Amino acid sequence: IGVYFRQIDSDRSRTISFDEFEQGMKERHIYFSRDEIFTLFKLFDKDGNGTISYDEFLVSVRVSLNIASF
């Protein structure tokens, strides 16, 4: 999971901007509309500051993995 975060964080700021998130989705061949990507981005951006921190990313992915295991 950490590897994916670092790959998407192209400027190495230790956060993911919306542009990085959108580009990361495209590079992984996940083709959603811009509005759908923005909605997903907002789900990851727990504190609403416009970026996804590593902790926010991990929490969101862990929740998704737990839901998927049911």
PDB file of C-alpha atoms in Angstrom, residues 3-66:
ATOM      1  CA  VAL A   3       4.415   1.726  -2.552  1.00  0.00           C
ATOM      2  CA  TYR A   4       1.236   2.816  -4.339  1.00  0.00           C
ATOM      3  CA  PHE A   5       1.077   5.980  -2.250  1.00  0.00           C
ATOM      4  CA  ARG A   6       4.679   6.883  -3.082  1.00  0.00           C
ATOM      5  CA  GLN A   7       4.116   6.176  -6.779  1.00  0.00           C
ATOM      6  CA  ILE A   8       1.093   8.497  -6.886  1.00  0.00           C
ATOM      7  CA  ASP A   9       2.880  11.200  -4.838  1.00  0.00           C
ATOM      8  CA  SER A  10       4.871  12.404  -7.840  1.00  0.00           C
ATOM      9  CA  ASP A  11       6.241  15.544  -6.171  1.00  0.00           C
ATOM     10  CA  ARG A  12       7.317  13.614  -3.034  1.00  0.00           C
ATOM     11  CA  SER A  13       5.422  16.019  -0.758  1.00  0.00           C
ATOM     12  CA  ARG A  14       4.168  13.090   1.357  1.00  0.00           C
ATOM     13  CA  THR A  15       0.638  14.093   0.388  1.00  0.00           C
ATOM     14  CA  ILE A  16      -1.435  13.431  -2.711  1.00  0.00           C
ATOM     15  CA  SER A  17      -3.119  16.332  -4.466  1.00  0.00           C
ATOM     16  CA  PHE A  18      -6.239  15.885  -6.562  1.00  0.00           C
ATOM     17  CA  ASP A  19      -4.164  16.140  -9.761  1.00  0.00           C
ATOM     18  CA  GLU A  20      -1.793  13.409  -8.544  1.00  0.00           C
ATOM     19  CA  PHE A  21      -4.743  11.251  -7.488  1.00  0.00           C
ATOM     20  CA  GLU A  22      -6.433  11.679 -10.867  1.00  0.00           C
ATOM     21  CA  GLN A  23      -3.211  10.892 -12.737  1.00  0.00           C
ATOM     22  CA  GLY A  24      -2.585   7.865 -10.515  1.00  0.00           C
ATOM     23  CA  MET A  25      -6.039   6.511 -11.312  1.00  0.00           C
ATOM     24  CA  LYS A  26      -5.423   6.887 -15.053  1.00  0.00           C
ATOM     25  CA  GLU A  27      -1.976   5.264 -14.826  1.00  0.00           C
ATOM     26  CA  ARG A  28      -3.589   2.275 -13.139  1.00  0.00           C
ATOM     27  CA  HIS A  29      -6.228   2.089 -15.882  1.00  0.00           C
ATOM     28  CA  ILE A  30      -9.076   3.086 -13.579  1.00  0.00           C
ATOM     29  CA  TYR A  31     -11.259   5.170 -15.838  1.00  0.00           C
ATOM     30  CA  PHE A  32     -13.851   7.130 -13.893  1.00  0.00           C
ATOM     31  CA  SER A  33     -15.286  10.490 -14.813  1.00  0.00           C
ATOM     32  CA  ARG A  34     -13.581  13.527 -13.283  1.00  0.00           C
ATOM     33  CA  ASP A  35     -16.601  13.978 -10.977  1.00  0.00           C
ATOM     34  CA  GLU A  36     -16.377  10.356  -9.811  1.00  0.00           C
ATOM     35  CA  ILE A  37     -12.648  10.714  -9.158  1.00  0.00           C
ATOM     36  CA  PHE A  38     -13.299  13.908  -7.192  1.00  0.00           C
ATOM     37  CA  THR A  39     -15.962  12.161  -5.096  1.00  0.00           C
ATOM     38  CA  LEU A  40     -13.546   9.324  -4.345  1.00  0.00           C
ATOM     39  CA  PHE A  41     -10.780  11.818  -3.561  1.00  0.00           C
ATOM     40  CA  LYS A  42     -13.035  13.545  -1.021  1.00  0.00           C
ATOM     41  CA  LEU A  43     -13.664  10.190   0.687  1.00  0.00           C
ATOM     42  CA  PHE A  44      -9.911   9.764   1.164  1.00  0.00           C
ATOM     43  CA  ASP A  45      -9.338  13.394   2.224  1.00  0.00           C
ATOM     44  CA  LYS A  46     -10.732  12.940   5.743  1.00  0.00           C
ATOM     45  CA  ASP A  47      -9.760  16.385   7.068  1.00  0.00           C
ATOM     46  CA  GLY A  48     -10.937  18.202   3.930  1.00  0.00           C
ATOM     47  CA  ASN A  49      -7.698  20.139   3.393  1.00  0.00           C
ATOM     48  CA  GLY A  50      -7.457  19.295  -0.310  1.00  0.00           C
ATOM     49  CA  THR A  51      -4.727  16.667  -0.025  1.00  0.00           C
ATOM     50  CA  ILE A  52      -4.544  13.039   1.063  1.00  0.00           C
ATOM     51  CA  SER A  53      -1.925  12.311   3.696  1.00  0.00           C
ATOM     52  CA  TYR A  54      -0.371   8.879   4.066  1.00  0.00           C
ATOM     53  CA  ASP A  55      -2.424   8.280   7.230  1.00  0.00           C
ATOM     54  CA  GLU A  56      -5.666   9.248   5.474  1.00  0.00           C
ATOM     55  CA  PHE A  57      -4.755   6.944   2.609  1.00  0.00           C
ATOM     56  CA  LEU A  58      -4.057   4.004   4.926  1.00  0.00           C
ATOM     57  CA  VAL A  59      -7.241   4.490   6.931  1.00  0.00           C
ATOM     58  CA  SER A  60      -9.360   4.636   3.770  1.00  0.00           C
ATOM     59  CA  VAL A  61      -7.725   1.597   2.188  1.00  0.00           C
ATOM     60  CA  ARG A  62      -7.988  -0.440   5.395  1.00  0.00           C
ATOM     61  CA  VAL A  63     -11.683   0.364   5.728  1.00  0.00           C
ATOM     62  CA  SER A  64     -12.214  -0.634   2.087  1.00  0.00           C
ATOM     63  CA  LEU A  65     -10.336  -3.890   2.591  1.00  0.00           C
ATOM     64  CA  ASN A  66     -12.342  -4.713   5.724  1.00  0.00           C
TER      65      ASN A  66
END
